[in-house]
Amino acid sequence: MSGPAIATSGLTKRFGSLTAVDSLDLVVRRGEVFGYLGPNGAGKTTTIRLLLDFIRPTSGRAEVLGGSGADPAIRRQVGYLPASLDVDPRWCARDLLSFYGELRGGRDLAWERALLERFDLDPARPVGQLSSGNRRKVGIVQAVAHRPPLLVLDEPTSGLDPLLQHEFQLLVRDLVADGATVFLSSHVLPEVEALADRVAILRRGVLVALATVDELRRSARTRIDLRLAEPPAAADLAAFAGLAEVSATDATIHLVVEGPVDPVLKAAARLTVQAIATHDADLEDVFLTYYQGETSGRGESSGRGDGAGRGEETGR
Amino acid sequence: MTIALRMIRDRHRSTGGWLVGVVALVLFTIALYPSVKGQVEVEELMRNLPDAFRGMIGYDAAVPLTSPPGYLHARMFSTLAPLLFVVFGIGAGAQAIGGLEESGRLEPLLANPVTRSRVAGERCLAAVVLLVALVVVFAGATFGLAAAFDALAGVRLSGLLGACAAAWALALLHLALAYAVGAATGRRGPAVAAAAAVAVGGYLVYSLLALVEALAPLRYLTPWYWYLQRNMLVHGVPAGAVVAPVALSVLLFVAGWALFLRRDLR
């Protein structure tokens, strides 16, 4: 078990004039949870389909667990949760698990039973009769039924209620604790933020950011409110010039800081501050920034402003 | 064989319907035979019909329509049986890859430790086996019921079996075409359309060419001529009626399989 779980180099896929994935260089290390983020149509599912050899690259190459995604020996070690699990609607979970189990060459019945119980699934109900959430659960169960070393999950928790999302996260953590690698594609941040170590952000087929969740947080804007004893004078506000945003309502100064918050502390030292409220680094903002195409170097941050903006509520 | 067995199991209900339907049709057809048996007028009527029409229903002057082989050929082997088999074959062939892929069910299957080659091969095999099952049941029902209704006189057993084999081969050809187009396009619609067009077109060409003596050599271009050229129940089966469609089918299967391995899934 050496080498990366997934490695792509110059991976490109064009459909006619559309470049769905453009010169993608990606390395997913063994044992990590890798978040693969991007708006709908960014090329996330195309990437996954390239990895699993459902489609062939226009140029470049992709390696999965050191081999080809077309190789049955490699696929045996991959658990794939498609964005929508399309199987014969007359199949029930039991049919699906026995069929796939046979193809995979062996089943762990106790583990399968535990999974079905964990997600409260009736193994005898035809998939076609299930709600979309329950179908999602069947998808999750079939993806992990053979305890694969690599999980490829496409929008895993869409359609799941918060309780089940939580259960799913626990399951993924269990599997990762046992050494599994997870490639987690999603268009919403919270799904990835809760699990991922590193995050890649894809936009129109191009990788626009690759960072740890912490790095993203660090580069995020922090909102800080300073509650003063009395409304600030204009000169007081001027001391904060240079920050991203400065405003005041009554005796409270609202600040938005990019990067380290040190300038705020220096400037605030002259004031009579009764309370400081910092709001959690708004990762969603960073994320939306990438989505909207402002790729002005944020997110590629390498260790500037250590620990800045780790939101803690203080002084209340 | 897991994939082939799964496909057969998934289609067992609709196939069961087909089997029951085929047996029922054989029963209705043969049960009518005793009432036709002694009717001389039928033969008179046939002689007065236009050549094209007689050709279409497989009339053969040497085999009276009121004799068992004449009746079985006209009512079943030249019309109903090949038509049913071809329709069934097109459905099974189009579903094997094209239908599966179009419904999105191919990718979850291929995410398992199986090669595309294996999926294509096993599902092709399953479609062929389903067609064999249909024809075998038809042959059994025809033989059994014909014996029961005294409609076997003059029918050679080898001719009956051979005619069933030839009908199977004709349907296999259309199955293979639907399979190949489905495998090449990943869609069911074009697969059904192409195979149905060849079936209908082939039949039309066969009937029209029966009218024009000068174009007779062209008849060999249509698979329906290979199958319908004579009453196989009496005259036996021309080897070409089985060998030619099977050989072409193999070519189509290989072409579909090769294209499927090379292309992107939809």
XYZ file of N, CA, C and O in Angstrom, chain A residues 13 15 49 53-56 72 75-76 80 85-91 95 99-100 102-104, chain B residues 2-3 6 10 103-105 107-116 118 261-266:
192
model
N -10.599 16.143 -20.566
C -11.692 15.511 -21.289
C -12.506 16.592 -22.001
O -13.014 17.509 -21.386
N -15.716 17.282 -24.628
C -16.888 16.786 -25.344
C -17.162 17.797 -26.444
O -17.689 18.870 -26.160
N -15.986 9.800 -13.568
C -16.226 8.839 -14.654
C -14.929 8.519 -15.396
O -14.765 7.413 -15.917
N -13.057 4.766 -15.624
C -12.994 4.274 -17.004
C -14.369 4.159 -17.656
O -14.558 3.388 -18.589
N -15.336 4.933 -17.170
C -16.610 4.977 -17.889
C -16.432 5.800 -19.162
O -17.090 5.566 -20.163
N -15.549 6.790 -19.074
C -15.184 7.567 -20.258
C -13.659 7.632 -20.321
O -12.991 7.443 -19.306
N -13.141 7.880 -21.516
C -11.690 7.875 -21.694
C -11.190 9.305 -21.858
O -11.856 10.132 -22.489
N -10.421 -4.860 -13.203
C -11.298 -5.406 -12.162
C -10.609 -5.535 -10.804
O -11.249 -5.335 -9.767
N -10.942 -2.202 -9.360
C -12.339 -1.870 -9.039
C -12.832 -2.630 -7.810
O -13.725 -2.178 -7.108
N -12.259 -3.791 -7.574
C -12.658 -4.567 -6.398
C -12.367 -3.770 -5.126
O -13.029 -3.952 -4.115
N -18.097 2.779 -5.031
C -18.544 3.950 -5.796
C -19.998 4.241 -5.454
O -20.871 3.382 -5.573
N -28.394 6.483 -7.823
C -28.213 5.046 -7.975
C -29.306 4.506 -8.884
O -30.442 4.331 -8.468
N -28.978 4.289 -10.154
C -29.951 3.745 -11.086
C -29.745 2.247 -11.193
O -28.792 1.792 -11.809
N -30.633 1.510 -10.566
C -30.620 0.055 -10.720
C -32.049 -0.357 -11.037
O -32.971 0.454 -10.959
N -32.202 -1.607 -11.403
C -33.541 -2.108 -11.688
C -34.456 -1.812 -10.499
O -34.173 -2.241 -9.382
N -35.547 -1.073 -10.716
C -36.398 -0.687 -9.584
C -37.044 -1.879 -8.872
O -37.527 -1.744 -7.761
N -37.012 -3.039 -9.520
C -37.611 -4.206 -8.869
C -36.652 -4.867 -7.892
O -37.059 -5.687 -7.073
N -35.375 -4.521 -7.991
C -34.409 -5.077 -7.052
C -34.668 -4.501 -5.664
O -34.988 -3.330 -5.517
N -31.182 -8.032 -3.108
C -30.787 -8.433 -4.469
C -29.504 -7.732 -4.871
O -28.568 -8.341 -5.399
N -26.051 -9.596 -5.631
C -25.503 -9.517 -6.993
C -24.104 -8.891 -6.974
O -23.142 -9.469 -7.493
N -23.993 -7.734 -6.355
C -22.687 -7.057 -6.315
C -21.683 -7.869 -5.500
O -20.503 -7.937 -5.839
N -21.504 -11.046 -5.288
C -21.011 -12.143 -6.126
C -19.970 -11.629 -7.119
O -18.954 -12.270 -7.365
N -20.247 -10.445 -7.697
C -19.289 -9.875 -8.648
C -17.981 -9.503 -7.950
O -16.908 -9.592 -8.531
N -18.114 -9.092 -6.694
C -16.924 -8.662 -5.967
C -16.176 -9.848 -5.378
O -15.076 -9.693 -4.858
N -22.529 -14.643 -13.601
C -23.401 -13.909 -12.682
C -24.243 -12.861 -13.412
O -25.430 -12.684 -13.137
N -23.596 -12.167 -14.357
C -24.279 -11.068 -15.034
C -25.357 -11.604 -15.973
O -26.474 -11.072 -16.038
N -28.220 -12.842 -13.951
C -28.985 -11.718 -13.399
C -29.924 -11.133 -14.457
O -31.067 -10.814 -14.175
N -33.843 -10.943 -14.245
C -34.540 -9.662 -14.323
C -35.617 -9.672 -15.400
O -36.590 -8.930 -15.312
N -30.797 3.692 -19.394
C -31.487 3.866 -18.119
C -30.510 4.168 -16.987
O -30.907 4.275 -15.838
N -29.229 4.277 -17.308
C -28.237 4.621 -16.284
C -27.811 3.437 -15.441
O -27.082 3.599 -14.474
N -28.259 2.243 -15.802
C -27.985 1.083 -14.941
C -26.678 0.388 -15.280
O -26.261 -0.532 -14.584
N -23.610 1.911 -15.510
C -22.462 2.413 -14.738
C -22.344 1.795 -13.346
O -21.245 1.392 -12.963
N -23.456 1.710 -12.599
C -23.308 1.048 -11.293
C -22.793 -0.386 -11.438
O -21.994 -0.840 -10.620
N -23.235 -1.070 -12.489
C -22.765 -2.436 -12.722
C -21.270 -2.438 -13.021
O -20.509 -3.242 -12.485
N -20.838 -1.491 -13.857
C -19.431 -1.453 -14.268
C -18.508 -0.931 -13.166
O -17.294 -1.013 -13.290
N -19.084 -0.377 -12.106
C -18.239 0.055 -10.993
C -17.770 -1.160 -10.192
O -16.890 -1.051 -9.353
N -18.358 -2.303 -10.477
C -17.947 -3.540 -9.821
C -16.722 -4.116 -10.534
O -16.367 -3.673 -11.618
N -16.073 -5.099 -9.885
C -14.880 -5.676 -10.521
C -15.220 -6.545 -11.729
O -15.088 -7.761 -11.692
N -15.685 -5.917 -12.778
C -15.983 -6.630 -14.028
C -15.448 -5.791 -15.179
O -15.404 -4.576 -15.093
N -15.046 -6.460 -16.240
C -14.608 -5.713 -17.413
C -15.826 -5.421 -18.294
O -16.847 -6.095 -18.218
N -15.686 -4.411 -19.130
C -16.736 -4.125 -20.094
C -16.964 -5.327 -20.989
O -18.089 -5.662 -21.350
N -16.642 -8.434 -20.361
C -17.439 -9.468 -19.708
C -18.912 -9.079 -19.666
O -19.788 -9.901 -19.942
N -16.344 -1.530 -26.377
C -15.114 -1.473 -25.573
C -14.373 -0.159 -25.798
O -13.653 0.311 -24.919
N -14.534 0.419 -26.985
C -13.714 1.568 -27.336
C -14.321 2.907 -26.939
O -13.621 3.892 -26.798
N -15.617 2.960 -26.808
C -16.231 4.276 -26.707
C -16.453 4.712 -25.249
O -16.334 3.912 -24.315
N -16.813 5.998 -25.111
C -17.239 6.520 -23.812
C -18.658 6.054 -23.531
O -19.470 5.960 -24.446
N -18.927 5.794 -22.269
C -20.329 5.545 -21.914
C -21.072 6.876 -21.981
O -20.480 7.940 -21.907
N -22.392 6.762 -22.124
C -23.177 7.986 -22.236
C -23.317 8.656 -20.881
O -23.460 8.011 -19.881
